[in-house]
Amino acid sequence: MRSSSRRVPDRYAAGPLVAVLGYVACLILVPLAALVYVVAAHLSEVVTALLSGPALHAMGLTLAVAALCVVCNGVFGVAGALVLVRQRFLLRRLVDALVELPLALSPVMTGLGFLLLFGRTGPLGPLLDAIGLRVAFAVPGVVVATLFVTLPFTLREVALVLEEIGDSEEQAAATLGASPWQTFWRVTLPNIKNGLVAGTVLTLARALGEFGAVLVVGGAIGNRTETATTFIHAAVESRAEPAAYGMALLLGAAAIAALGALQWTEKKR
Amino acid sequence: MSIVVSNLQKSFAGTRVLDDVSFDVKSGELVGVLGPSGGGKSTILRIIAGLDTADGGEVWLDGKRVDNLHARDREVGFVFQHYALFRHMTVSDNVGFGLDVRDEPRDKRDARVAHLLDLMGLAGLGDRYPSQLSGGQRQRVALARALAPEPKLLLLDEPFGAVDAKVREELRRWLRKLHDEVHTTSIFVTHDQDEAFSVSDRVIVMQKGRIEQIGTPVQILDHPSTEFVTRFVGDVNVLEGTVKNGHAEVGPLTGPLIDAIPDGPARIVVRSYDLKFWREDPGSATVKRMVPLGDRVRVDALTDQGSPLFAYFPRRSSLLDGIETGCRIHVEITLARAWPA
């Protein structure tokens, strides 16, 4: 009796398990495998295409923008999470909701908004002209667009950890004579390390993969504002398949590496 | 460090937690704040430490008003209810934290940490992390950490609330011993009367944000000044009765009153150890249950008027001779207190 009653849940579990595995395979593994297969079949053409000037420029720009976003939104995310979680102020709830807006907004819409703001005829146009800075259809535009779409990740992850650990350790540090800076470096930062790592990985993945906003604001001008994703788009449009597949696989590999790093640090804890 | 607290007021979201609280603590004293949970006790400590601000009133430490002084500048050691140990630091680094933030020379710091770990019975655990310790050990680390910068005042918020009964007993005795050695002025908060009475020089009894009584354990036990204190402190029987000529009367039972009140209907409060039972037929009550509790026996009885009574007797005491479940007894009230009904 006992053994048969124990086998029932197993049989039940088999159905959903197959379904989940099948779903994951169809949506994630199969396209990835197809990409790997195509790239492997045309390896020399792919390598040549990826070593071309525009391809290298696009990769360099993407990496530089992603790094900048990780640093800027890392610092802002930690500071913002501390303010939102630890301080009470007017309109806190509103600000709390506002910083998550980039998650919900369509990047194309966001890009259009920035274009209206920074364009020649936009409200900031004259000011930018006066100081000789071009944002729209220039690298600063790509940076601003990517900063915007990656803003919530670190902040959210760090805020979650801050909520969870509470502020008693920080209070203990204060009663022991620690200054706010000492408390931050010695107590708060080590405690939020995991959230910071997770936020950084998500920021990085999103910055590498952002397409809509950088296309609209940056204009995807080859050798200037073209990023890895907009490079792929242009390559597909001009039927340069090896370049498109090669760059796509590179982006995929970078994202997988980032998630792998996240899993690894989580396991280490 | 001497402490004067005067007229503290504090409300959280419209609920009054402290209502005109004033008391003082002499230098070197160990004072317990006793009361039911949610009575505002912890809030007092947090205000003295500078972790909360009062809505009104003043806090003076060593003759200096500190209401506008930040927590880190008050030189007050605080032991948190759930320890609040730094989870990513070893025991040694936890204890050394208060010395590290003021750049104490390394050798002096290490010596002080080693001394404290030794004093707390934590020698050899310096390299562990808080998650690897038992509740009692964490508690002692928290205490060592608070003592390391040699605070002039030590505040302990429900210090033994989160450890099991046996360890609690041990930590209590040990806290008293520590205080007798180190003489740091200390205030601790507890809802456990045994804890308050066994450790403190003086006890402050609080209820609903107000101070009910301040006194030595003996004063509070023997001369409770309010009905709340009488009922809260010690195990008591509360009976409906009357007061006549300075005596309490509950049905056929009478007993002397410790503090006389005017004649009339009253609530008679009798401590569980101010009752005597002996076997007698017909008697005035029936024994319902006898519960052995280690060194004591709890006897539950029901008077013929329908009032439940209980009393504790030492086990194997002659007072228990012949008393058994179901037998008839006579009840004598040796001492009672009364409050007008």
Coordinates of C-alpha atoms in Angstrom, one line a residue:
Chain A
M1 CA 0.0 0.0 0.0
R2 CA 2.7 2.4 1.1
S3 CA 4.9 1.9 -1.9
S4 CA 2.0 2.3 -4.4
S5 CA 0.8 5.4 -2.7
R6 CA 4.2 6.8 -2.9
R7 CA 4.4 6.2 -6.6
V8 CA 1.3 8.1 -7.5
P9 CA 2.9 11.6 -7.1
D10 CA 5.8 10.5 -9.3
R11 CA 3.5 9.5 -12.2
Y12 CA 1.7 12.8 -11.7
A13 CA 4.9 14.7 -11.9
A14 CA 6.0 13.1 -15.1
G15 CA 3.5 14.9 -17.3
P16 CA 4.3 18.4 -16.2
L17 CA 8.0 17.6 -16.2
V18 CA 7.9 16.6 -19.9
A19 CA 5.8 19.6 -20.7
V20 CA 8.2 22.0 -19.0
L21 CA 11.3 20.4 -20.6
G22 CA 9.6 20.4 -24.0
Y23 CA 8.7 24.0 -23.7
V24 CA 12.2 25.0 -22.6
A25 CA 13.7 23.0 -25.4
C26 CA 11.4 24.5 -28.1
L27 CA 11.8 28.1 -27.1
I28 CA 15.4 28.2 -25.9
L29 CA 17.5 25.3 -26.8
V30 CA 16.3 24.7 -30.4
P31 CA 16.9 28.3 -31.6
L32 CA 20.2 28.4 -29.9
A33 CA 21.2 25.0 -31.4
A34 CA 20.1 26.2 -34.8
L35 CA 22.3 29.3 -34.4
V36 CA 25.3 27.2 -33.3
Y37 CA 24.8 24.9 -36.2
V38 CA 24.6 27.6 -38.8
V39 CA 27.6 29.4 -37.4
A40 CA 29.6 26.2 -37.3
A41 CA 28.7 25.4 -40.9
H42 CA 30.0 28.8 -42.2
L43 CA 32.7 29.4 -39.7
S44 CA 35.3 31.1 -41.9
E45 CA 32.8 33.5 -43.4
V46 CA 31.4 34.3 -39.9
V47 CA 34.9 35.0 -38.5
T48 CA 35.7 37.3 -41.5
A49 CA 32.4 39.1 -41.1
L50 CA 33.0 39.7 -37.4
L51 CA 36.5 41.0 -37.9
S52 CA 35.2 43.7 -40.2
G53 CA 35.5 47.3 -39.1
P54 CA 31.8 48.0 -38.5
A55 CA 31.4 44.7 -36.6
L56 CA 34.3 45.4 -34.3
H57 CA 33.1 49.0 -33.7
A58 CA 29.6 47.7 -32.9
M59 CA 31.0 45.2 -30.4
G60 CA 33.3 47.9 -28.8
L61 CA 30.4 50.3 -28.5
T62 CA 28.1 47.8 -27.0
L63 CA 30.7 46.7 -24.4
A64 CA 31.6 50.3 -23.5
V65 CA 28.0 51.3 -23.1
A66 CA 27.2 48.2 -21.1
A67 CA 30.2 48.8 -18.8
L68 CA 29.1 52.4 -18.3
C69 CA 25.5 51.3 -17.4
V70 CA 26.8 48.7 -14.9
V71 CA 28.8 51.3 -13.1
C72 CA 26.4 54.2 -13.3
N73 CA 23.3 52.2 -12.5
G74 CA 25.2 50.2 -9.9
V75 CA 26.1 53.3 -8.0
F76 CA 22.6 54.8 -8.5
G77 CA 20.9 51.6 -7.8
V78 CA 22.6 51.2 -4.4
A79 CA 22.1 54.8 -3.4
G80 CA 18.5 54.8 -4.7
A81 CA 17.6 51.5 -2.9
L82 CA 19.0 52.9 0.3
V83 CA 17.0 56.0 0.0
L84 CA 13.8 54.3 -1.0
V85 CA 14.0 51.5 1.6
R86 CA 15.5 53.3 4.5
Q87 CA 14.1 56.8 4.3
R88 CA 10.6 58.0 4.6
F89 CA 9.7 61.0 2.5
L90 CA 6.8 62.6 0.7
L91 CA 5.9 60.8 -2.6
R92 CA 8.1 57.9 -1.7
R93 CA 5.5 55.4 -3.1
L94 CA 5.3 57.4 -6.3
V95 CA 9.1 57.4 -6.8
D96 CA 9.2 53.7 -5.9
A97 CA 6.8 53.0 -8.7
L98 CA 8.5 55.4 -11.1
V99 CA 11.9 53.7 -11.0
E100 CA 10.2 50.5 -12.2
L101 CA 8.6 52.2 -15.2
P102 CA 11.5 51.4 -17.6
L103 CA 10.6 47.7 -17.1
A104 CA 7.1 48.3 -18.3
L105 CA 7.6 50.8 -21.1
S106 CA 8.3 49.8 -24.6
P107 CA 11.9 50.7 -25.5
V108 CA 10.8 52.1 -28.8
M109 CA 8.4 54.5 -27.1
T110 CA 11.2 55.4 -24.7
G111 CA 13.6 56.0 -27.6
L112 CA 11.0 58.2 -29.3
G113 CA 10.6 60.2 -26.1
F114 CA 14.3 60.9 -25.8
L115 CA 14.4 61.8 -29.5
L116 CA 11.7 64.4 -29.0
L117 CA 13.6 65.7 -26.0
F118 CA 17.1 65.8 -27.4
G119 CA 16.4 66.4 -31.1
R120 CA 17.1 69.6 -32.9
T121 CA 13.6 70.9 -32.4
G122 CA 13.2 69.4 -28.9
P123 CA 13.2 71.5 -25.7
L124 CA 16.8 70.6 -24.9
G125 CA 17.9 71.1 -28.6
P126 CA 19.1 74.7 -28.3
L127 CA 20.9 74.0 -25.0
L128 CA 22.7 71.0 -26.5
D129 CA 23.6 73.0 -29.6
A130 CA 25.0 75.8 -27.5
I131 CA 27.4 73.5 -25.7
G132 CA 28.1 71.6 -28.9
L133 CA 26.9 68.2 -27.7
R134 CA 25.0 66.0 -29.9
V135 CA 22.8 63.4 -28.2
A136 CA 20.3 62.3 -30.8
F137 CA 21.8 60.0 -33.5
A138 CA 25.1 60.1 -31.6
V139 CA 26.9 57.9 -29.0
P140 CA 25.5 60.0 -26.0
G141 CA 22.0 59.1 -27.2
V142 CA 22.9 55.4 -27.2
V143 CA 24.2 55.8 -23.6
V144 CA 21.2 57.7 -22.3
A145 CA 18.8 55.2 -23.9
T146 CA 20.6 52.2 -22.4
L147 CA 21.0 53.9 -19.0
F148 CA 17.2 54.4 -19.0
V149 CA 16.2 50.8 -19.8
T150 CA 18.7 49.3 -17.4
L151 CA 18.0 51.7 -14.5
P152 CA 15.6 49.4 -12.4
F153 CA 17.6 46.2 -12.2
T154 CA 20.3 46.9 -9.6
L155 CA 18.0 49.1 -7.6
R156 CA 15.3 46.5 -7.4
E157 CA 17.7 43.7 -6.5
V158 CA 19.4 45.7 -3.8
A159 CA 16.1 47.1 -2.4
L160 CA 14.8 43.5 -2.0
V161 CA 17.9 42.5 0.0
L162 CA 17.7 45.7 2.1
E163 CA 14.1 45.0 2.9
E164 CA 14.9 41.4 3.9
I165 CA 17.9 42.1 6.2
G166 CA 16.2 45.1 7.9
D167 CA 18.1 47.9 9.5
S168 CA 19.0 46.4 12.9
E169 CA 22.6 45.8 12.0
E170 CA 22.9 49.4 10.8
Q171 CA 21.5 50.6 14.1
A172 CA 23.9 48.3 16.0
A173 CA 26.8 49.9 14.1
A174 CA 25.6 53.4 15.0
T175 CA 25.4 52.5 18.7
L176 CA 29.0 51.2 18.4
G177 CA 30.1 54.6 17.2
A178 CA 30.3 54.0 13.4
S179 CA 29.8 57.0 11.1
P180 CA 27.3 56.6 8.2
W181 CA 30.2 56.0 5.8
Q182 CA 31.8 53.4 8.1
T183 CA 28.4 51.7 8.5
F184 CA 27.9 51.7 4.7
W185 CA 31.3 50.2 3.8
R186 CA 31.6 47.8 6.7
V187 CA 28.0 46.7 7.3
T188 CA 25.5 47.6 4.6
L189 CA 27.6 46.9 1.5
P190 CA 28.8 43.4 2.5
N191 CA 25.2 42.6 3.3
I192 CA 23.8 43.7 0.0
K193 CA 26.7 42.1 -2.1
N194 CA 24.5 39.4 -3.5
G195 CA 21.8 41.8 -4.6
L196 CA 24.4 44.0 -6.2
V197 CA 25.9 41.0 -8.1
A198 CA 22.5 39.9 -9.3
G199 CA 21.6 43.5 -10.3
T200 CA 24.8 43.9 -12.2
V201 CA 24.3 40.7 -14.2
L202 CA 20.8 41.7 -15.2
T203 CA 21.9 45.2 -16.1
L204 CA 24.7 43.8 -18.2
A205 CA 22.5 41.3 -20.0
R206 CA 19.9 44.0 -20.7
A207 CA 22.5 46.6 -21.8
L208 CA 24.0 44.1 -24.3
G209 CA 20.7 43.1 -25.7
E210 CA 18.9 46.5 -25.9
F211 CA 17.6 47.1 -29.4
G212 CA 14.5 49.4 -29.7
A213 CA 15.7 52.4 -27.7
V214 CA 19.2 52.5 -29.1
L215 CA 17.9 52.1 -32.7
V216 CA 15.5 55.0 -32.3
V217 CA 17.8 57.4 -30.4
G218 CA 21.1 56.3 -31.9
G219 CA 19.9 55.8 -35.4
A220 CA 22.2 52.8 -35.9
I221 CA 24.7 54.6 -38.0
G222 CA 27.5 52.2 -39.0
N223 CA 30.9 52.8 -37.4
R224 CA 29.3 55.4 -35.2
T225 CA 26.1 54.5 -33.3
E226 CA 25.6 51.0 -34.4
T227 CA 25.5 48.5 -31.5
A228 CA 25.7 44.7 -31.6
T229 CA 21.9 44.4 -31.8
T230 CA 21.4 47.1 -34.4
F231 CA 24.4 45.6 -36.3
I232 CA 22.5 42.3 -36.5
H233 CA 19.4 44.1 -37.7
A234 CA 21.3 45.9 -40.4
A235 CA 23.1 42.7 -41.5
V236 CA 19.8 40.8 -41.8
E237 CA 18.3 43.6 -43.8
S238 CA 21.3 43.6 -46.2
R239 CA 21.3 39.7 -46.4
A240 CA 24.7 39.5 -44.8
E241 CA 23.7 36.3 -42.9
P242 CA 27.1 35.2 -41.6
A243 CA 27.6 38.5 -39.9
A244 CA 24.1 38.5 -38.4
Y245 CA 24.4 34.9 -37.1
G246 CA 27.9 35.4 -35.8
M247 CA 27.0 38.5 -33.8
A248 CA 23.8 36.9 -32.6
L249 CA 25.7 33.9 -31.2
L250 CA 28.2 36.2 -29.6
L251 CA 25.5 38.1 -27.8
G252 CA 23.8 34.8 -26.8
A253 CA 27.1 33.5 -25.4
A254 CA 27.7 36.8 -23.4
A255 CA 24.2 36.6 -21.9
I256 CA 24.7 32.9 -21.0
A257 CA 28.0 33.7 -19.4
A258 CA 26.5 36.5 -17.4
L259 CA 23.7 34.2 -16.1
G260 CA 26.2 31.4 -15.4
A261 CA 28.2 33.8 -13.3
L262 CA 25.1 34.8 -11.4
Q263 CA 24.2 31.1 -10.7
W264 CA 27.7 30.5 -9.6
T265 CA 27.9 33.3 -7.1
E266 CA 24.4 32.4 -5.8
K267 CA 25.6 28.8 -5.2
K268 CA 28.7 30.0 -3.5
R269 CA 26.6 31.7 -0.8
Chain B
M1 CA 26.7 57.0 34.1
S2 CA 23.6 58.5 35.8
I3 CA 20.4 58.8 33.8
V4 CA 17.5 61.1 34.2
V5 CA 14.5 60.6 32.0
S6 CA 11.7 63.1 32.3
N7 CA 8.2 63.3 30.9
L8 CA 8.9 61.2 27.8
Q9 CA 6.1 61.2 25.3
K10 CA 6.0 59.0 22.2
S11 CA 3.3 58.0 19.7
F12 CA 3.5 55.7 16.7
A13 CA 0.9 56.4 14.0
G14 CA -1.5 57.9 16.5
T15 CA -1.0 55.2 19.1
R16 CA 0.5 56.4 22.4
V17 CA 3.4 54.2 23.4
L18 CA 4.9 56.4 26.1
D19 CA 2.8 58.6 28.3
D20 CA 4.7 61.0 30.6
V21 CA 7.5 58.5 31.6
S22 CA 9.9 59.8 34.1
F23 CA 12.6 58.0 36.2
D24 CA 16.2 58.1 37.1
V25 CA 19.0 55.6 37.4
K26 CA 22.0 56.1 39.6
S27 CA 25.5 55.4 38.3
G28 CA 26.3 51.8 38.6
E29 CA 22.8 50.6 39.1
L30 CA 21.2 47.7 37.3
V31 CA 17.6 48.4 36.6
G32 CA 14.9 46.2 35.0
V33 CA 12.0 47.5 33.1
L34 CA 9.2 45.0 33.5
G35 CA 5.8 44.9 31.8
P36 CA 3.6 43.1 29.3
S37 CA 4.7 43.0 25.7
G38 CA 3.8 46.1 23.8
G39 CA 3.9 48.3 26.8
G40 CA 6.5 50.8 25.5
K41 CA 9.5 49.3 27.3
S42 CA 11.7 48.9 24.3
T43 CA 10.9 52.4 23.1
I44 CA 12.3 53.9 26.2
L45 CA 15.6 52.1 25.6
R46 CA 15.7 53.1 22.0
I47 CA 15.1 56.8 22.9
I48 CA 17.9 56.7 25.5
A49 CA 20.2 55.2 22.9
G50 CA 19.2 57.7 20.3
L51 CA 17.7 55.2 17.9
D52 CA 14.3 56.8 18.2
T53 CA 13.3 60.4 19.0
A54 CA 10.7 61.2 21.6
D55 CA 7.8 63.5 20.8
G56 CA 8.3 65.2 24.1
G57 CA 10.4 65.0 27.2
E58 CA 14.1 64.9 28.0
V59 CA 16.9 62.5 28.4
W60 CA 19.9 63.5 30.5
L61 CA 23.1 61.3 30.7
D62 CA 25.6 62.3 33.4
G63 CA 23.9 65.7 33.8
K64 CA 24.0 66.5 30.0
R65 CA 21.0 66.7 27.9
V66 CA 21.4 64.4 24.9
D67 CA 18.2 64.6 23.0
N68 CA 20.0 66.2 20.0
L69 CA 23.0 63.9 20.2
H70 CA 23.4 61.2 17.6
A71 CA 23.3 57.5 18.7
R72 CA 27.0 57.1 17.7
D73 CA 28.1 59.9 20.0
R74 CA 26.2 58.8 23.1
E75 CA 28.6 56.1 24.2
V76 CA 25.8 53.8 25.0
G77 CA 26.1 50.0 24.5
F78 CA 22.9 48.4 23.1
V79 CA 22.1 44.7 23.1
F80 CA 19.3 44.1 20.6
Q81 CA 16.5 41.7 21.1
H82 CA 17.5 39.6 18.1
Y83 CA 21.2 40.3 18.6
A84 CA 21.6 42.1 15.3
L85 CA 25.1 40.6 14.9
F86 CA 26.9 41.5 11.7
R87 CA 26.2 38.3 9.8
H88 CA 29.2 38.5 7.4
M89 CA 31.7 39.1 10.2
T90 CA 33.4 36.6 12.4
V91 CA 32.7 36.6 16.2
S92 CA 36.0 38.5 16.7
D93 CA 35.2 41.1 14.1
N94 CA 31.8 41.6 15.6
V95 CA 33.2 42.2 19.0
G96 CA 36.0 44.3 17.6
F97 CA 33.7 46.5 15.5
G98 CA 33.3 49.3 18.0
L99 CA 37.1 49.5 18.4
D100 CA 37.8 49.3 14.7
V101 CA 35.6 52.2 13.8
R102 CA 37.6 54.4 16.2
D103 CA 40.9 53.1 14.8
E104 CA 42.0 51.6 18.1
P105 CA 45.6 50.3 17.6
R106 CA 45.5 46.7 16.4
D107 CA 47.3 45.1 19.4
K108 CA 45.1 46.9 21.9
R109 CA 42.0 45.9 19.9
D110 CA 43.0 42.3 19.7
A111 CA 43.8 42.1 23.4
R112 CA 40.5 43.6 24.3
V113 CA 38.6 41.3 22.0
A114 CA 40.4 38.3 23.4
H115 CA 39.7 39.4 27.0
L116 CA 36.0 39.8 26.3
L117 CA 35.7 36.5 24.5
D118 CA 37.3 34.9 27.5
L119 CA 35.1 36.8 29.9
M120 CA 32.0 35.7 28.0
G121 CA 33.0 32.1 27.8
L122 CA 33.5 32.4 24.0
A123 CA 37.2 31.6 23.9
G124 CA 38.0 29.5 20.8
L125 CA 34.9 30.7 18.9
G126 CA 36.5 33.9 17.5
D127 CA 36.7 32.6 13.9
R128 CA 33.1 31.4 13.7
Y129 CA 30.3 33.3 12.0
P130 CA 27.1 34.2 13.9
S131 CA 25.1 31.6 11.9
Q132 CA 27.3 28.9 13.4
L133 CA 26.5 29.7 17.0
S134 CA 23.7 28.7 19.3
G135 CA 21.3 31.3 20.6
G136 CA 23.0 31.6 24.0
Q137 CA 26.4 32.1 22.3
R138 CA 25.0 34.7 20.0
Q139 CA 23.6 36.5 22.9
R140 CA 26.9 36.6 24.6
V141 CA 28.6 37.8 21.4
A142 CA 26.1 40.6 21.3
L143 CA 26.9 41.5 24.9
A144 CA 30.7 41.3 24.3
R145 CA 30.3 43.6 21.2
A146 CA 28.3 46.1 23.2
L147 CA 30.9 46.1 26.0
A148 CA 34.0 46.3 23.8
P149 CA 34.1 50.1 23.5
E150 CA 33.6 50.4 27.2
P151 CA 30.3 52.2 27.2
K152 CA 29.2 54.1 30.3
L153 CA 25.7 52.8 29.9
L154 CA 24.5 49.4 28.8
L155 CA 21.0 48.9 27.4
L156 CA 19.6 45.4 26.9
D157 CA 16.3 44.9 25.0
E158 CA 14.7 41.6 26.1
P159 CA 18.2 40.2 26.3
F160 CA 17.2 36.6 27.0
G161 CA 13.9 36.5 25.2
A162 CA 15.1 34.3 22.3
V163 CA 16.9 31.6 24.1
D164 CA 15.4 28.5 25.8
A165 CA 14.5 28.4 29.5
K166 CA 17.6 26.6 30.8
V167 CA 20.0 28.9 29.0
R168 CA 18.0 31.9 30.0
E169 CA 18.4 31.0 33.7
E170 CA 22.1 30.6 33.3
L171 CA 22.5 33.9 31.3
R172 CA 20.6 35.8 34.0
R173 CA 22.9 34.7 36.8
W174 CA 25.8 35.4 34.6
L175 CA 24.5 38.9 33.7
R176 CA 24.2 39.8 37.4
K177 CA 27.7 38.4 38.0
L178 CA 29.1 40.4 35.1
H179 CA 27.4 43.6 36.4
D180 CA 28.9 43.1 39.8
E181 CA 32.3 42.8 38.2
V182 CA 32.1 45.6 35.5
H183 CA 29.7 48.0 37.3
T184 CA 28.4 49.5 34.0
T185 CA 25.2 51.3 34.6
S186 CA 22.6 49.0 32.9
I187 CA 18.9 49.1 32.0
F188 CA 17.3 46.0 30.6
V189 CA 13.8 45.4 29.4
T190 CA 11.9 42.2 30.0
H191 CA 8.4 40.8 30.2
D192 CA 9.5 38.0 32.5
Q193 CA 9.1 38.9 36.2
D194 CA 11.5 36.2 37.4
E195 CA 14.1 37.8 35.2
A196 CA 13.5 41.3 36.4
F197 CA 13.5 40.3 40.1
S198 CA 16.5 38.0 40.0
V199 CA 18.8 40.4 38.2
S200 CA 17.8 44.0 39.0
D201 CA 18.7 46.4 41.9
R202 CA 15.5 48.2 41.1
V203 CA 12.5 47.4 38.9
I204 CA 10.3 49.7 36.9
V205 CA 6.9 48.2 36.2
M206 CA 5.2 49.6 33.1
Q207 CA 1.9 49.1 31.5
K208 CA 0.4 50.7 28.4
G209 CA 3.1 53.4 28.2
R210 CA 2.9 54.4 31.8
I211 CA 5.0 53.7 34.8
E212 CA 3.0 51.8 37.5
Q213 CA 5.7 51.5 40.1
I214 CA 9.4 51.9 40.7
G215 CA 11.1 50.0 43.5
T216 CA 13.3 47.3 44.7
P217 CA 12.1 43.7 44.0
V218 CA 11.1 43.3 47.6
Q219 CA 9.1 46.6 47.6
I220 CA 7.3 45.6 44.4
L221 CA 6.5 42.1 45.6
D222 CA 5.4 43.1 49.1
H223 CA 3.9 46.5 48.5
P224 CA 2.6 46.7 45.0
S225 CA 1.2 50.2 44.7
T226 CA -1.5 49.5 42.0
E227 CA -3.9 46.8 41.3
F228 CA -2.1 46.2 38.0
V229 CA 1.2 45.5 39.8
T230 CA -0.5 43.3 42.3
R231 CA -2.0 41.2 39.6
F232 CA 1.0 41.2 37.3
V233 CA 3.6 40.3 39.8
G234 CA 3.6 36.8 41.2
D235 CA 0.9 34.2 40.6
V236 CA -2.4 35.5 42.1
N237 CA -5.9 34.4 42.8
V238 CA -8.4 37.2 42.1
L239 CA -11.7 36.8 44.0
E240 CA -14.9 38.8 44.3
G241 CA -15.5 39.6 47.9
T242 CA -16.0 42.4 50.5
V243 CA -13.8 44.3 52.9
K244 CA -15.1 44.6 56.5
N245 CA -13.1 46.1 59.4
G246 CA -9.8 45.7 57.7
H247 CA -10.5 42.1 56.8
A248 CA -11.1 40.5 53.4
E249 CA -14.1 38.2 53.2
V250 CA -14.8 35.8 50.4
G251 CA -17.8 33.6 51.2
P252 CA -16.9 31.9 54.5
L253 CA -13.1 32.6 54.0
T254 CA -11.5 35.6 55.7
G255 CA -8.0 36.9 55.8
P256 CA -6.0 39.9 57.0
L257 CA -5.3 42.7 54.6
I258 CA -1.8 44.0 54.1
D259 CA -3.0 47.6 53.3
A260 CA -6.5 48.5 54.6
I261 CA -9.1 50.0 52.4
P262 CA -12.6 51.3 53.3
D263 CA -15.4 48.7 53.8
G264 CA -17.4 47.6 50.8
P265 CA -17.4 45.2 47.9
A266 CA -13.9 44.6 46.6
R267 CA -11.6 42.5 44.4
I268 CA -9.5 40.4 46.8
V269 CA -6.1 39.5 45.4
V270 CA -4.3 36.6 47.1
R271 CA -0.8 35.4 46.1
S272 CA -0.5 31.7 45.5
Y273 CA 1.8 31.4 48.4
D274 CA -0.5 33.4 50.8
L275 CA -2.9 30.5 51.0
K276 CA -3.0 27.4 53.3
F277 CA -4.9 24.3 52.6
W278 CA -5.5 21.5 55.0
R279 CA -7.6 18.3 54.9
E280 CA -10.9 18.8 56.7
D281 CA -14.4 17.4 56.3
P282 CA -16.8 19.0 55.7
G283 CA -14.4 21.9 54.9
S284 CA -15.0 24.7 52.4
A285 CA -13.5 23.6 49.1
T286 CA -12.6 20.5 47.0
V287 CA -9.2 19.7 45.5
K288 CA -9.6 19.4 41.8
R289 CA -6.1 18.7 40.6
M290 CA -2.5 18.3 41.8
V291 CA 0.3 19.1 39.4
P292 CA 3.8 18.2 40.4
L293 CA 6.3 20.8 39.0
G294 CA 9.7 19.6 40.1
D295 CA 10.4 21.2 43.5
R296 CA 6.8 22.4 43.9
V297 CA 3.2 21.1 43.6
R298 CA 0.4 23.2 42.3
V299 CA -2.9 22.5 43.9
D300 CA -6.1 23.6 42.2
A301 CA -9.2 23.7 44.3
L302 CA -12.8 24.9 43.9
T303 CA -14.6 26.7 46.8
D304 CA -18.2 25.8 47.5
Q305 CA -19.1 29.3 46.2
G306 CA -17.6 28.3 42.9
S307 CA -14.4 30.3 42.9
P308 CA -11.3 28.5 41.6
L309 CA -8.2 28.8 43.7
F310 CA -4.6 27.6 43.3
A311 CA -1.6 27.5 45.5
Y312 CA 1.9 26.2 45.4
F313 CA 3.5 24.1 48.1
P314 CA 7.0 22.7 48.4
R315 CA 7.0 19.1 47.3
R316 CA 7.1 16.6 50.2
S317 CA 6.1 19.4 52.6
S318 CA 4.0 18.6 55.6
L319 CA 1.6 21.3 54.3
L320 CA 0.6 18.7 51.7
D321 CA -0.1 15.9 54.2
G322 CA -3.3 14.1 53.4
I323 CA -4.2 16.4 50.5
E324 CA -5.1 14.5 47.3
T325 CA -7.3 15.0 44.3
G326 CA -11.0 15.0 45.2
C327 CA -10.6 15.5 49.0
R328 CA -12.3 18.2 51.0
I329 CA -10.1 20.9 52.4
H330 CA -10.3 24.0 54.6
V331 CA -8.7 27.1 53.1
E332 CA -7.0 29.8 55.1
I333 CA -6.0 33.2 53.6
T334 CA -2.9 34.2 55.4
L335 CA -2.5 37.6 53.6
A336 CA -4.6 39.5 51.0
R337 CA -4.7 42.7 49.2
A338 CA -8.0 44.4 48.2
W339 CA -9.0 46.9 45.6
P340 CA -12.4 48.6 45.6
A341 CA -14.7 46.8 43.1

